[in-house]
Coordinates of C-alpha atoms in Angstrom, one line a residue:
M1 CA 0.0 0.0 0.0
Q2 CA 1.3 3.4 -0.9
P3 CA 1.5 5.9 1.9
S4 CA -1.1 8.6 1.6
E5 CA 0.0 12.1 0.8
E6 CA 0.2 14.4 3.7
Q7 CA -3.0 16.5 3.9
P8 CA -2.5 20.3 4.2
Q9 CA -3.2 21.5 7.7
P10 CA -6.0 24.0 8.2
S11 CA -4.9 27.6 8.8
T12 CA -4.9 28.6 12.5
G13 CA -5.9 32.2 11.8
S14 CA -6.3 34.8 9.1
P15 CA -3.1 36.6 8.1
E16 CA -4.5 40.0 9.1
L17 CA -4.8 38.7 12.8
Q18 CA -1.2 37.6 13.0
E19 CA 1.0 39.9 14.9
E20 CA 3.8 41.7 13.0
P21 CA 7.1 42.3 14.8
E22 CA 7.2 45.8 16.1
T23 CA 9.6 48.1 14.3
K24 CA 11.1 51.4 15.5
P25 CA 10.0 54.6 13.7
V26 CA 12.5 55.8 11.3
R27 CA 14.8 58.5 12.7
R28 CA 14.2 62.0 11.4
E29 CA 17.2 63.8 9.9
Y30 CA 17.5 66.2 12.9
Q31 CA 17.4 63.3 15.3
H32 CA 20.2 61.5 13.4
R33 CA 22.3 64.7 13.5
A34 CA 21.7 65.2 17.2
I35 CA 22.8 61.6 18.0
E36 CA 26.0 62.1 15.9
Q37 CA 26.7 65.3 17.8
I38 CA 26.3 63.6 21.1
K39 CA 28.7 60.9 20.1
Q40 CA 31.2 63.5 19.1
L41 CA 30.9 65.7 22.2
H42 CA 30.1 63.1 24.9
K43 CA 29.0 65.9 27.2
A44 CA 26.5 68.5 26.0
P45 CA 23.3 70.3 26.5
V46 CA 20.6 68.8 24.3
L47 CA 18.2 71.7 23.5
M48 CA 15.2 70.5 21.4
P49 CA 11.6 71.6 21.2
R50 CA 9.1 69.6 23.1
G51 CA 7.9 66.6 21.2
A52 CA 11.0 66.4 19.0
G53 CA 12.2 63.2 20.6
K54 CA 14.9 64.2 23.1
T55 CA 14.4 61.0 25.1
R56 CA 14.9 58.8 22.1
V57 CA 17.9 60.8 21.0
A58 CA 19.5 60.5 24.4
L59 CA 18.9 56.7 24.8
E60 CA 20.0 55.8 21.3
A61 CA 23.1 57.9 21.6
L62 CA 23.9 56.0 24.8
A63 CA 23.5 52.7 23.0
E64 CA 25.8 53.8 20.2
L65 CA 28.3 55.0 22.8
E66 CA 28.0 51.5 24.4
A67 CA 27.3 52.9 27.9
K68 CA 26.7 50.0 30.3
S69 CA 25.3 52.0 33.3
T70 CA 23.4 55.3 33.4
L71 CA 22.0 57.6 36.0
I72 CA 18.9 59.5 34.9
V73 CA 17.9 62.5 37.0
C74 CA 14.3 63.7 36.4
P75 CA 11.2 65.1 38.0
R76 CA 9.1 62.6 39.9
T77 CA 6.3 63.0 37.4
A78 CA 8.6 61.7 34.6
I79 CA 9.7 58.5 36.3
G80 CA 7.0 56.4 34.6
H81 CA 7.7 58.0 31.2
W82 CA 11.4 57.2 31.4
K83 CA 10.8 53.6 32.4
A84 CA 8.6 53.1 29.4
E85 CA 10.9 54.9 27.0
I86 CA 14.0 52.9 28.2
K87 CA 12.2 49.7 27.5
K88 CA 11.0 51.0 24.1
W89 CA 14.3 52.3 22.7
T90 CA 16.9 50.1 24.4
G91 CA 15.1 46.7 24.9
A92 CA 15.8 46.8 28.6
G93 CA 13.6 44.9 31.0
D94 CA 12.3 45.6 34.5
E95 CA 15.4 43.9 35.9
D96 CA 17.6 46.4 34.2
I97 CA 16.0 49.5 35.7
K98 CA 16.0 50.6 39.3
V99 CA 14.3 53.7 40.8
A100 CA 16.2 55.1 43.8
R101 CA 13.5 55.8 46.3
A102 CA 12.0 54.4 49.6
D103 CA 13.8 54.9 52.9
P104 CA 17.4 56.2 53.2
Q105 CA 18.8 52.8 54.2
T106 CA 17.3 51.1 51.1
R107 CA 18.6 54.0 48.9
Q108 CA 22.1 53.5 50.3
W109 CA 22.0 49.9 49.4
I110 CA 21.0 50.9 45.8
W111 CA 23.9 53.3 45.5
R112 CA 26.4 50.8 46.8
N113 CA 25.2 48.2 44.3
R114 CA 24.6 50.6 41.4
G115 CA 26.5 48.3 39.0
N116 CA 23.6 45.8 39.2
W117 CA 21.4 47.8 36.9
R118 CA 21.8 49.4 33.4
F119 CA 19.6 52.4 34.4
I120 CA 19.0 54.1 37.8
L121 CA 16.3 56.7 38.0
V122 CA 16.4 59.4 40.7
T123 CA 14.5 62.6 41.3
Y124 CA 16.2 65.9 41.8
G125 CA 15.0 66.0 45.4
T126 CA 16.4 62.6 46.2
L127 CA 19.7 63.5 44.5
L128 CA 20.0 66.4 47.0
Q129 CA 19.4 64.1 49.9
D130 CA 21.8 61.5 48.7
Q131 CA 24.7 63.7 47.5
R132 CA 27.4 61.8 49.4
F133 CA 26.5 58.6 47.6
V134 CA 26.1 60.1 44.1
C135 CA 28.7 62.9 43.8
K136 CA 32.5 62.7 44.1
P137 CA 34.3 60.4 44.6
V138 CA 31.7 58.3 42.7
K139 CA 32.4 58.1 39.0
W140 CA 29.4 57.6 36.7
E141 CA 29.8 56.2 33.2
A142 CA 26.8 58.2 31.9
V143 CA 24.4 60.8 33.4
I144 CA 21.2 62.3 31.9
C145 CA 19.5 65.3 33.5
D146 CA 16.0 65.7 32.2
E147 CA 14.2 69.0 32.4
A148 CA 17.6 70.5 32.8
H149 CA 16.3 74.1 32.9
K150 CA 16.0 73.3 36.6
L151 CA 19.7 73.8 36.7
R152 CA 19.8 77.2 35.0
N153 CA 20.4 79.1 38.3
R154 CA 24.1 78.7 39.2
K155 CA 23.4 79.7 42.8
T156 CA 21.0 76.8 43.7
K157 CA 21.8 73.7 45.7
I158 CA 20.8 71.4 42.9
F159 CA 23.2 73.0 40.4
T160 CA 26.0 72.7 43.0
A161 CA 25.1 69.0 43.6
V162 CA 25.2 68.2 39.9
K163 CA 28.4 70.2 39.4
A164 CA 30.0 67.9 42.1
M165 CA 29.2 64.8 40.1
Q166 CA 31.8 62.9 37.9
Y167 CA 30.8 61.4 34.6
S168 CA 32.3 60.3 31.3
I169 CA 29.1 60.9 29.3
A170 CA 26.5 63.6 30.1
M171 CA 23.4 65.0 28.5
F172 CA 21.4 67.9 29.8
L173 CA 18.0 67.8 28.2
S174 CA 15.6 70.7 27.9
G175 CA 12.7 71.8 25.7
S176 CA 12.3 75.2 27.4
I177 CA 15.7 76.8 28.1
F178 CA 16.5 77.9 24.6
R179 CA 13.4 80.1 24.7
S180 CA 14.6 81.9 27.8
Q181 CA 17.5 84.2 28.4
V182 CA 20.9 83.6 26.9
L183 CA 22.5 83.4 30.3
D184 CA 20.3 80.4 31.2
V185 CA 22.5 78.2 28.9
W186 CA 25.7 78.9 30.7
T187 CA 25.1 76.5 33.6
L188 CA 24.5 73.6 31.1
L189 CA 27.6 74.5 29.1
H190 CA 29.6 74.7 32.3
L191 CA 28.5 71.3 33.4
S192 CA 29.4 69.9 30.0
D193 CA 32.8 71.6 29.7
K194 CA 34.1 73.2 32.9
Q195 CA 37.4 74.3 31.3
T196 CA 36.0 76.2 28.3
F197 CA 33.1 77.7 30.2
S198 CA 34.8 78.3 33.6
S199 CA 33.7 81.9 34.0
F200 CA 30.1 83.0 34.2
W201 CA 31.0 86.7 34.0
K202 CA 33.2 86.2 31.0
F203 CA 30.2 84.6 29.3
A204 CA 27.8 87.3 30.5
N205 CA 30.0 90.2 29.3
T206 CA 30.3 88.5 25.9
F207 CA 26.7 87.8 25.2
V208 CA 24.5 90.2 27.1
H209 CA 24.7 93.9 28.0
V210 CA 25.9 94.1 31.6
I211 CA 24.8 97.4 33.3
D212 CA 25.9 98.9 36.6
G213 CA 22.6 99.4 38.5
P214 CA 21.8 100.9 41.8
F215 CA 22.0 97.5 43.5
G216 CA 24.9 96.0 41.5
K217 CA 25.2 94.4 38.1
E218 CA 22.1 94.1 36.0
F219 CA 21.6 92.3 32.7
G220 CA 20.2 93.9 29.7
G221 CA 19.4 92.5 26.3
P222 CA 21.5 90.0 24.3
R223 CA 24.4 90.8 22.0
N224 CA 26.8 89.1 19.7
M225 CA 24.0 86.6 18.8
E226 CA 25.7 85.4 15.6
R227 CA 28.7 84.4 17.7
F228 CA 26.4 82.8 20.3
R229 CA 24.6 80.7 17.7
E230 CA 28.0 79.6 16.4
L231 CA 29.0 78.6 19.9
L232 CA 25.9 76.5 20.3
T233 CA 26.6 74.6 17.1
R234 CA 30.1 73.6 18.5
H235 CA 29.3 73.0 22.1
A236 CA 25.6 72.0 22.3
V237 CA 23.1 69.9 20.5
Y238 CA 20.6 72.5 19.3
V239 CA 17.6 71.8 17.2
G240 CA 15.4 74.8 16.3
M241 CA 11.7 74.9 16.0
E242 CA 12.0 75.5 12.2
E243 CA 13.7 72.1 11.8
V244 CA 10.9 70.1 13.4
A245 CA 7.8 72.2 12.7
G246 CA 6.6 69.9 9.9
A247 CA 7.5 66.7 11.8
L248 CA 5.7 67.4 15.1
P249 CA 2.4 65.6 15.6
G250 CA -0.9 67.4 16.3
R251 CA -1.7 68.3 19.9
N252 CA -3.2 65.4 21.8
R253 CA -4.0 64.6 25.4
Q254 CA -1.5 62.3 27.1
Y255 CA -1.9 60.6 30.5
L256 CA 1.2 59.9 32.5
D257 CA 1.4 57.3 35.3
V258 CA 2.7 58.9 38.4
E259 CA 3.8 56.6 41.3
I260 CA 2.9 58.1 44.6
E261 CA 5.1 57.7 47.7
G262 CA 5.6 58.9 51.2
K263 CA 2.7 60.6 53.0
Q264 CA 0.6 60.7 49.8
K265 CA 0.8 56.9 49.5
Q266 CA -0.1 56.4 53.2
L267 CA -3.2 58.6 52.8
Y268 CA -4.1 56.8 49.6
D269 CA -3.8 53.4 51.3
R270 CA -6.0 54.5 54.2
I271 CA -8.8 55.5 51.8
W272 CA -8.7 52.4 49.7

């Protein structure tokens, strides 16, 4: 008896219901340029309009620089966003990400074992509390400061704390600072290159009108703007609104998951 021919198996589902592998959106030209600049500078302010993809640029630049461990400093409301973006753009899992929070003893354990994770997330407030575990003599491979316009005042405690940190790669991300005063950029330039931008007053006298007022020095309008723009192209990653105007999506409502802690969490647990 001849063996019967194998009968075709019935389809388990229609093709349109089968999941396609997820692909990353194609980089836009300005994003590609920004990543290449970061790879060249290693330490730089990253000044891009909101919605232009600063997070993606920073994370993909880290990957191409082959950074193995990164500290990300951000507002508490951005913790959930960063965790999601890290997983999306780097392929990292929950086991690769640690949020430095909880009681001081637990945070000390996290800092002492910081090499166990690819990414550690910390808020600006917690960074101030834990300076002795985060700043010198600790050396970080890479640091990202999100919403870096929080560092624009050189006389604040948080600027002093970040200034005391040591890092091989650093990115200071902001979508707001380039719309503000010229002097707001100096702190980020200083954190990126302390030798070139060592003097605030040299920078101020070059790029703004400094006036002797009744209560000391006062700052007038900007000057030497052509020279200032040329400086940004060499020492910062700057993407203007005109470069991304046609690429930004329409306005939409976005909900961000915010993890509550401390007294807020205690009150929430009592209610529920």
